[in-house]
Amino acid sequence: MVSFTCNICGAANDVEHFASEPATCACGSNVRLRALIYLLSVELFGRSLPLPAFPRMKAIRGLGMSDKDCYNALLAEKFDYTNTFYDREPRLDFTQPHPELAGHFDFILSADVLEHIAPPVEHALAEAHRMLKPHGFLGVTVYCHPSGILREHYPTLHEFRIVPLGGRDVLINRRPDGTLEIRDDLVFHGGTGATLEMREYGAAPLRAQLLDAGFREVDFLTTDIPEIGVLFDHDTSQPLIARNREYTFDHCAGHQLVDAWQSAELRAREAAECADLLATRIRLAASSRWLRLGRSLGIGPRFE
Ligand SMILES: [Zn+2]
């Protein structure tokens, strides 16, 4: 039995059969998602905070690639954050250039998406890198095979369609040289269409691709954090952060943090003054002759 507090919703859980992939909290979080939010917290704030306790800082700009329901609404509450999708609105195709978004984001999250991006995935990684501020970072979860080998299933994918044929889907591809390829060994992750597995990663080739995309550091989370339900089990898919340099708050976020701290101080002072005033009133009231009389008769307010 593993007892942990989910760092996405704050719920306390006791889980008997603990595996990395299936949801192990009622909010829908699994090991990889809790690890991703842990990495986000440590990267932004230097400590592990549960998502509901993140400070509200709208100066921090974040972007999600098909982020999951269990955390995207909270991220939108805390930050200037937009979740995007490949196949529905708000739509964003990372394989295409978006010069208007260059240097725009503090963080981009990609949870179990990189294996589904049509080749060459390198374009999407380079685009994500371009969209980040110089101190911004990319948080990734993706399944990595223990063999450590990258298997690109459709290396010559060019113009393609997935069509149903005789009760199962087939992929028809016109390669760049004009020849046709038909494949029926398709693997989907819980759906059809965009959930087609395009590749299977190994950890070392993934790191190499991120470095090639322009990131200077790639840090995999390799240690278990049992108190928040991050136990990697047999899963070799340790989440990672790819960054250029250590995260720092820019000017605007720094000011917002000072404002938040000042108003928290003010609230604390007001609360303390309020408590003092109340204590004085209670002392005065408790010593009142009329109240003493009331108490002896079993009526009136009680302060003890
Ligand atoms: Zn939860």
Coordinates of N, CA and C in Angstrom, one line a residue, residues 31-204:
V31 N 1.4 8.8 -12.5 CA 2.8 9.1 -12.0 C 3.4 10.2 -12.9
R32 N 3.3 10.1 -14.2 CA 4.0 11.0 -15.1 C 3.4 12.4 -15.0
L33 N 2.1 12.5 -14.8 CA 1.5 13.9 -14.7 C 1.9 14.6 -13.4
R34 N 1.9 13.8 -12.3 CA 2.3 14.3 -11.0 C 3.8 14.7 -11.1
A35 N 4.6 13.9 -11.8 CA 6.0 14.3 -11.9 C 6.2 15.5 -12.7
L36 N 5.4 15.7 -13.8 CA 5.5 16.9 -14.6 C 5.1 18.2 -13.8
I37 N 4.1 18.1 -13.0 CA 3.7 19.3 -12.2 C 4.8 19.5 -11.1
Y38 N 5.4 18.4 -10.6 CA 6.5 18.6 -9.7 C 7.6 19.3 -10.3
L39 N 8.0 18.9 -11.5 CA 9.1 19.6 -12.3 C 8.8 21.0 -12.6
L40 N 7.5 21.3 -12.9 CA 7.1 22.7 -13.2 C 7.3 23.5 -11.9
S41 N 6.8 23.0 -10.8 CA 6.9 23.7 -9.5 C 8.4 24.0 -9.2
V42 N 9.2 23.0 -9.3 CA 10.6 23.2 -8.9 C 11.3 24.1 -9.8
E43 N 11.0 24.0 -11.1 CA 11.6 24.9 -12.1 C 11.2 26.4 -11.9
L44 N 9.9 26.6 -11.6 CA 9.5 28.0 -11.4 C 9.8 28.6 -10.0
F45 N 9.6 27.7 -9.0 CA 9.6 28.3 -7.6 C 10.7 27.7 -6.8
G46 N 11.4 26.8 -7.3 CA 12.6 26.2 -6.5 C 12.1 25.2 -5.4
R47 N 10.9 24.9 -5.4 CA 10.4 23.9 -4.4 C 9.1 23.2 -4.9
S48 N 8.8 22.1 -4.3 CA 7.7 21.3 -4.7 C 6.4 21.8 -4.0
L49 N 5.5 22.5 -4.8 CA 4.3 22.9 -4.2 C 3.1 22.2 -4.9
P50 N 2.1 21.9 -4.2 CA 0.9 21.3 -4.9 C 0.3 22.4 -5.8
L51 N -0.2 22.0 -6.9 CA -0.7 22.9 -7.9 C -1.7 23.9 -7.3
P52 N -2.6 23.5 -6.4 CA -3.6 24.5 -5.9 C -2.9 25.6 -5.1
A53 N -1.7 25.3 -4.6 CA -1.0 26.3 -3.7 C 0.0 27.1 -4.5
F54 N 0.1 26.9 -5.8 CA 1.0 27.8 -6.7 C 0.5 29.2 -6.5
P55 N 1.5 30.2 -6.4 CA 1.0 31.6 -6.4 C 0.4 32.0 -7.7
R56 N -0.6 32.9 -7.6 CA -1.2 33.3 -8.9 C -0.4 34.4 -9.5
M57 N 0.3 34.1 -10.6 CA 1.2 35.0 -11.3 C 0.9 35.1 -12.8
K58 N 0.1 36.1 -13.1 CA -0.4 36.2 -14.5 C 0.7 36.7 -15.4
A59 N 1.9 37.2 -14.8 CA 3.0 37.6 -15.6 C 3.8 36.4 -16.2
I60 N 3.5 35.2 -15.7 CA 4.1 34.0 -16.2 C 3.2 33.4 -17.4
R61 N 3.9 33.3 -18.5 CA 3.1 32.8 -19.7 C 3.4 31.4 -20.0
G62 N 2.4 30.6 -20.1 CA 2.6 29.1 -20.3 C 1.7 28.7 -21.5
L63 N 2.1 27.6 -22.1 CA 1.4 27.0 -23.2 C 1.4 25.5 -23.1
G64 N 0.2 24.9 -23.3 CA 0.1 23.5 -23.3 C -0.1 22.8 -24.6
M65 N 0.5 21.6 -24.8 CA 0.2 20.8 -26.0 C -0.8 19.8 -25.6
S66 N -2.0 19.9 -25.8 CA -3.1 19.0 -25.5 C -2.9 18.6 -24.0
D67 N -2.8 19.6 -23.1 CA -2.7 19.3 -21.7 C -4.0 18.6 -21.1
K68 N -3.8 17.8 -20.1 CA -4.9 17.0 -19.6 C -5.9 17.8 -18.7
D69 N -7.1 17.4 -18.7 CA -8.1 18.1 -17.9 C -7.8 18.2 -16.4
C70 N -7.1 17.3 -15.9 CA -6.9 17.3 -14.4 C -6.1 18.5 -14.0
Y71 N -5.3 19.1 -14.9 CA -4.5 20.3 -14.4 C -4.6 21.5 -15.3
N72 N -5.2 21.4 -16.5 CA -5.1 22.6 -17.3 C -6.0 23.8 -16.8
A73 N -7.1 23.5 -16.1 CA -7.9 24.6 -15.6 C -7.2 25.4 -14.5
L74 N -6.5 24.6 -13.6 CA -5.7 25.2 -12.5 C -4.6 26.0 -13.0
L75 N -3.9 25.5 -14.1 CA -2.8 26.3 -14.7 C -3.3 27.6 -15.2
A76 N -4.5 27.6 -15.8 CA -5.1 28.8 -16.4 C -5.5 29.8 -15.3
E77 N -5.8 29.3 -14.1 CA -6.2 30.1 -13.0 C -5.0 30.8 -12.4
K78 N -3.8 30.1 -12.4 CA -2.6 30.6 -11.8 C -1.8 31.5 -12.8
F79 N -1.7 31.1 -14.0 CA -0.8 31.8 -15.0 C -1.6 32.3 -16.2
D80 N -0.9 33.1 -17.0 CA -1.4 33.5 -18.3 C -1.1 32.2 -19.2
Y81 N -2.0 31.3 -19.2 CA -1.7 30.0 -19.8 C -2.8 29.6 -20.8
T82 N -2.4 29.1 -21.9 CA -3.4 28.6 -22.9 C -3.0 27.1 -23.2
N83 N -4.1 26.3 -23.2 CA -3.9 25.0 -23.7 C -4.3 24.9 -25.2
T84 N -3.5 24.2 -26.0 CA -3.8 24.1 -27.4 C -3.8 22.7 -27.9
F85 N -4.4 22.5 -29.1 CA -4.6 21.2 -29.6 C -4.1 21.2 -31.1
Y86 N -3.8 20.0 -31.5 CA -3.4 19.8 -32.9 C -4.6 19.7 -33.8
D87 N -5.7 19.1 -33.3 CA -6.8 18.8 -34.2 C -8.1 19.5 -33.8
R88 N -8.1 20.5 -32.8 CA -9.3 21.3 -32.5 C -8.9 22.6 -31.9
E89 N -9.8 23.5 -31.8 CA -9.5 24.8 -31.2 C -9.4 24.8 -29.7
P90 N -8.5 25.6 -29.1 CA -7.5 26.5 -29.8 C -6.4 25.7 -30.4
R91 N -6.3 25.8 -31.7 CA -5.4 25.0 -32.5 C -4.0 25.5 -32.6
L92 N -3.0 24.7 -32.5 CA -1.6 25.2 -32.7 C -0.8 24.0 -33.2
D93 N -0.3 24.1 -34.4 CA 0.5 23.1 -35.0 C 2.0 23.4 -34.9
F94 N 2.7 22.7 -34.0 CA 4.1 23.0 -33.7 C 5.0 22.7 -34.8
T95 N 4.5 21.9 -35.8 CA 5.4 21.6 -36.9 C 5.5 22.8 -37.9
Q96 N 4.6 23.8 -37.7 CA 4.6 25.0 -38.6 C 5.3 26.1 -37.8
P97 N 5.9 27.1 -38.6 CA 6.6 28.2 -37.9 C 5.5 29.2 -37.4
H98 N 5.7 29.8 -36.2 CA 4.9 30.8 -35.6 C 5.7 32.0 -35.2
P99 N 6.2 32.8 -36.2 CA 7.2 33.8 -35.8 C 6.6 34.8 -34.8
E100 N 5.2 35.0 -34.8 CA 4.6 36.0 -33.9 C 4.7 35.5 -32.4
L101 N 5.0 34.2 -32.2 CA 5.1 33.7 -30.9 C 6.5 33.5 -30.4
A102 N 7.5 33.9 -31.2 CA 8.9 33.7 -30.9 C 9.3 34.4 -29.6
G103 N 9.9 33.7 -28.7 CA 10.4 34.2 -27.4 C 9.2 34.7 -26.5
H104 N 8.1 34.0 -26.6 CA 6.9 34.4 -25.9 C 6.6 33.8 -24.6
F105 N 7.0 32.6 -24.4 CA 6.5 31.8 -23.2 C 7.6 31.5 -22.2
D106 N 7.2 31.5 -20.9 CA 8.0 31.0 -19.8 C 8.1 29.5 -19.8
F107 N 7.0 28.8 -20.1 CA 7.1 27.4 -20.2 C 6.1 26.8 -21.2
I108 N 6.5 25.6 -21.7 CA 5.6 24.9 -22.6 C 5.6 23.5 -22.0
L109 N 4.4 22.9 -21.9 CA 4.2 21.5 -21.4 C 3.8 20.6 -22.6
S110 N 4.4 19.4 -22.6 CA 4.1 18.5 -23.6 C 4.0 17.1 -23.0
A111 N 2.8 16.7 -22.6 CA 2.6 15.5 -21.8 C 2.1 14.4 -22.8
D112 N 2.9 13.4 -23.1 CA 2.6 12.3 -24.0 C 2.1 12.7 -25.3
V113 N 2.8 13.7 -25.9 CA 2.5 14.2 -27.2 C 3.5 13.9 -28.3
L114 N 4.8 14.0 -27.9 CA 5.9 13.9 -28.9 C 5.9 12.7 -29.8
E115 N 5.3 11.6 -29.2 CA 5.3 10.3 -30.0 C 4.2 10.4 -31.1
H116 N 3.4 11.4 -31.0 CA 2.3 11.5 -32.0 C 2.5 12.5 -33.1
I117 N 3.5 13.3 -33.0 CA 3.7 14.4 -34.0 C 4.3 13.8 -35.3
A118 N 3.7 14.1 -36.4 CA 4.2 13.6 -37.7 C 5.6 14.0 -38.0
P119 N 6.4 13.1 -38.5 CA 7.8 13.4 -38.8 C 7.9 14.5 -39.9
P120 N 9.0 15.3 -39.8 CA 10.1 15.2 -38.8 C 9.7 15.9 -37.5
V121 N 9.8 15.2 -36.4 CA 9.4 15.8 -35.1 C 10.4 16.9 -34.7
E122 N 11.6 16.8 -35.3 CA 12.6 17.8 -35.0 C 12.1 19.3 -35.3
H123 N 11.2 19.4 -36.3 CA 10.7 20.8 -36.6 C 9.9 21.3 -35.4
A124 N 9.1 20.4 -34.8 CA 8.2 20.8 -33.6 C 9.1 21.1 -32.4
L125 N 10.1 20.4 -32.2 CA 11.0 20.6 -31.0 C 11.7 22.0 -31.2
A126 N 12.2 22.2 -32.5 CA 12.9 23.5 -32.7 C 11.9 24.7 -32.6
E127 N 10.6 24.5 -33.0 CA 9.6 25.5 -32.9 C 9.3 25.8 -31.4
A128 N 9.2 24.7 -30.6 CA 8.9 24.9 -29.2 C 10.0 25.7 -28.6
H129 N 11.3 25.4 -28.9 CA 12.4 26.1 -28.4 C 12.4 27.6 -28.8
R130 N 12.0 27.8 -30.0 CA 11.9 29.2 -30.5 C 10.8 30.0 -29.8
M131 N 9.7 29.4 -29.4 CA 8.6 30.1 -28.7 C 8.9 30.4 -27.3
L132 N 10.0 29.9 -26.7 CA 10.3 30.1 -25.3 C 11.1 31.4 -25.1
K133 N 10.9 32.0 -24.0 CA 11.8 33.1 -23.6 C 13.2 32.6 -23.4
P134 N 14.3 33.4 -23.4 CA 15.6 32.9 -23.2 C 15.8 32.0 -21.9
H135 N 15.0 32.4 -20.9 CA 15.0 31.6 -19.6 C 13.9 30.6 -19.5
G136 N 13.1 30.4 -20.6 CA 12.0 29.5 -20.6 C 12.4 28.1 -20.7
F137 N 11.4 27.2 -20.4 CA 11.7 25.8 -20.4 C 10.6 24.9 -21.0
L138 N 10.9 23.7 -21.4 CA 10.0 22.8 -21.9 C 9.9 21.6 -21.0
G139 N 8.7 21.3 -20.5 CA 8.4 20.1 -19.7 C 7.8 19.0 -20.5
V140 N 8.4 17.8 -20.4 CA 8.0 16.7 -21.3 C 7.8 15.4 -20.6
T141 N 6.7 14.7 -20.9 CA 6.6 13.3 -20.6 C 6.4 12.6 -21.9
V142 N 7.1 11.5 -22.0 CA 6.9 10.6 -23.2 C 7.4 9.2 -22.9
Y143 N 6.7 8.2 -23.4 CA 7.2 6.9 -23.1 C 8.5 6.6 -23.8
C144 N 9.5 6.1 -23.1 CA 10.8 5.7 -23.6 C 11.0 4.2 -23.4
H145 N 11.3 3.5 -24.5 CA 11.5 2.1 -24.4 C 12.8 1.8 -23.7
P146 N 12.8 0.7 -22.9 CA 14.0 0.4 -22.1 C 15.2 0.1 -23.0
S147 N 15.0 -0.3 -24.3 CA 16.2 -0.6 -25.2 C 16.9 0.7 -25.5
G148 N 16.3 1.9 -25.2 CA 17.0 3.1 -25.5 C 17.1 3.5 -26.9
I149 N 16.4 2.7 -27.8 CA 16.5 3.0 -29.2 C 15.3 3.8 -29.7
L150 N 15.5 4.7 -30.6 CA 14.4 5.5 -31.2 C 13.9 4.7 -32.5
R151 N 12.6 4.3 -32.5 CA 12.1 3.7 -33.6 C 11.1 4.6 -34.3
E152 N 11.5 5.1 -35.4 CA 10.6 6.0 -36.2 C 9.8 5.1 -37.1
H153 N 8.4 5.0 -36.9 CA 7.6 4.1 -37.6 C 7.4 4.4 -39.1
Y154 N 7.3 5.7 -39.4 CA 7.0 6.1 -40.7 C 8.0 7.2 -41.2
P155 N 9.2 6.8 -41.4 CA 10.2 7.9 -41.7 C 10.0 8.6 -43.0
T156 N 9.2 8.0 -43.9 CA 9.1 8.7 -45.2 C 7.6 9.3 -45.3
L157 N 7.0 9.6 -44.2 CA 5.6 10.1 -44.2 C 5.6 11.4 -44.9
H158 N 4.7 11.6 -45.9 CA 4.7 12.8 -46.6 C 3.2 13.3 -46.8
E159 N 2.5 12.8 -47.8 CA 1.0 13.0 -47.9 C 0.3 11.8 -47.4
F160 N -0.4 11.8 -46.4 CA -1.0 10.6 -45.9 C -2.4 10.7 -45.4
R161 N -3.1 9.6 -45.3 CA -4.5 9.5 -44.8 C -4.6 8.2 -44.0
I162 N -5.4 8.3 -43.0 CA -5.7 7.0 -42.3 C -7.2 6.7 -42.7
V163 N -7.4 5.6 -43.3 CA -8.8 5.3 -43.7 C -9.2 3.9 -43.2
P164 N -10.5 3.8 -42.9 CA -11.0 2.5 -42.4 C -11.1 1.5 -43.6
L165 N -10.7 0.3 -43.4 CA -10.8 -0.7 -44.4 C -11.0 -2.1 -43.8
G166 N -12.2 -2.6 -44.1 CA -12.5 -3.9 -43.6 C -12.5 -4.0 -42.1
G167 N -13.0 -3.0 -41.4 CA -13.1 -3.0 -39.9 C -11.8 -2.5 -39.2
R168 N -10.8 -2.2 -39.9 CA -9.6 -1.7 -39.2 C -8.9 -0.6 -40.1
D169 N -8.2 0.3 -39.4 CA -7.6 1.5 -40.1 C -6.3 1.1 -40.8
V170 N -6.2 1.7 -42.0 CA -4.9 1.5 -42.7 C -4.4 2.9 -43.0
L171 N -3.1 3.0 -43.1 CA -2.4 4.3 -43.5 C -1.9 4.3 -44.9
I172 N -2.3 5.2 -45.7 CA -1.9 5.3 -47.1 C -1.0 6.6 -47.2
N173 N 0.2 6.4 -47.6 CA 1.2 7.4 -47.6 C 1.8 7.6 -49.0
R174 N 1.8 8.8 -49.6 CA 2.6 9.1 -50.8 C 3.9 9.7 -50.4
R175 N 5.0 8.9 -50.6 CA 6.3 9.3 -50.1 C 6.8 10.5 -50.9
P176 N 7.8 11.2 -50.5 CA 8.3 12.4 -51.2 C 8.7 12.1 -52.6
D177 N 9.1 10.8 -52.9 CA 9.5 10.5 -54.3 C 8.3 10.0 -55.1
G178 N 7.1 10.1 -54.6 CA 5.9 9.8 -55.3 C 5.4 8.4 -55.2
T179 N 6.2 7.5 -54.6 CA 5.7 6.1 -54.5 C 4.7 6.0 -53.4
L180 N 3.9 5.0 -53.4 CA 2.9 4.8 -52.4 C 3.3 3.7 -51.4
E181 N 2.8 3.9 -50.2 CA 3.1 3.0 -49.1 C 1.8 2.7 -48.4
I182 N 1.4 1.5 -48.1 CA 0.2 1.2 -47.4 C 0.6 0.4 -46.2
R183 N 0.2 0.8 -45.0 CA 0.5 0.1 -43.7 C -0.7 -0.2 -42.9
D184 N -0.7 -1.4 -42.4 CA -1.9 -1.7 -41.5 C -1.4 -2.2 -40.1
D185 N -0.2 -1.9 -39.8 CA 0.3 -2.3 -38.4 C 0.3 -1.0 -37.5
L186 N -0.9 -0.4 -37.5 CA -0.9 0.9 -36.8 C -1.2 0.7 -35.3
V187 N -0.5 1.5 -34.5 CA -0.7 1.5 -33.0 C -1.3 2.8 -32.6
F188 N -2.5 2.8 -32.0 CA -3.2 4.0 -31.5 C -3.1 4.0 -30.0
H189 N -3.0 5.2 -29.5 CA -3.1 5.4 -28.0 C -4.5 5.9 -27.6
G190 N -5.4 4.9 -27.4 CA -6.7 5.3 -26.9 C -7.6 6.1 -27.8
G191 N -7.5 5.9 -29.1 CA -8.4 6.6 -30.1 C -8.0 6.3 -31.5
T192 N -8.3 7.2 -32.4 CA -7.8 7.0 -33.8 C -7.1 8.3 -34.2
G193 N -6.9 8.4 -35.5 CA -6.4 9.7 -36.1 C -5.1 10.2 -35.4
A194 N -5.3 11.3 -34.7 CA -4.1 12.0 -34.1 C -3.4 11.2 -33.0
T195 N -4.1 10.1 -32.5 CA -3.5 9.3 -31.4 C -2.6 8.2 -32.0
L196 N -2.4 8.2 -33.3 CA -1.5 7.2 -33.9 C 0.0 7.4 -33.4
E197 N 0.6 6.3 -33.0 CA 1.9 6.4 -32.5 C 2.9 6.4 -33.7
M198 N 3.6 7.6 -33.8 CA 4.5 7.8 -35.0 C 5.9 7.2 -34.7
R199 N 6.2 7.2 -33.4 CA 7.6 6.7 -33.0 C 7.6 6.2 -31.6
E200 N 8.6 5.4 -31.3 CA 8.9 5.0 -29.9 C 10.2 5.5 -29.6
Y201 N 10.3 6.3 -28.5 CA 11.5 6.9 -28.1 C 12.4 6.0 -27.2
G202 N 13.7 6.3 -27.2 CA 14.6 5.9 -26.2 C 15.1 7.1 -25.5
A203 N 15.5 7.1 -24.2 CA 15.9 8.3 -23.5 C 17.0 9.0 -24.1
A204 N 18.1 8.3 -24.6 CA 19.3 9.0 -25.1 C 19.0 9.7 -26.4

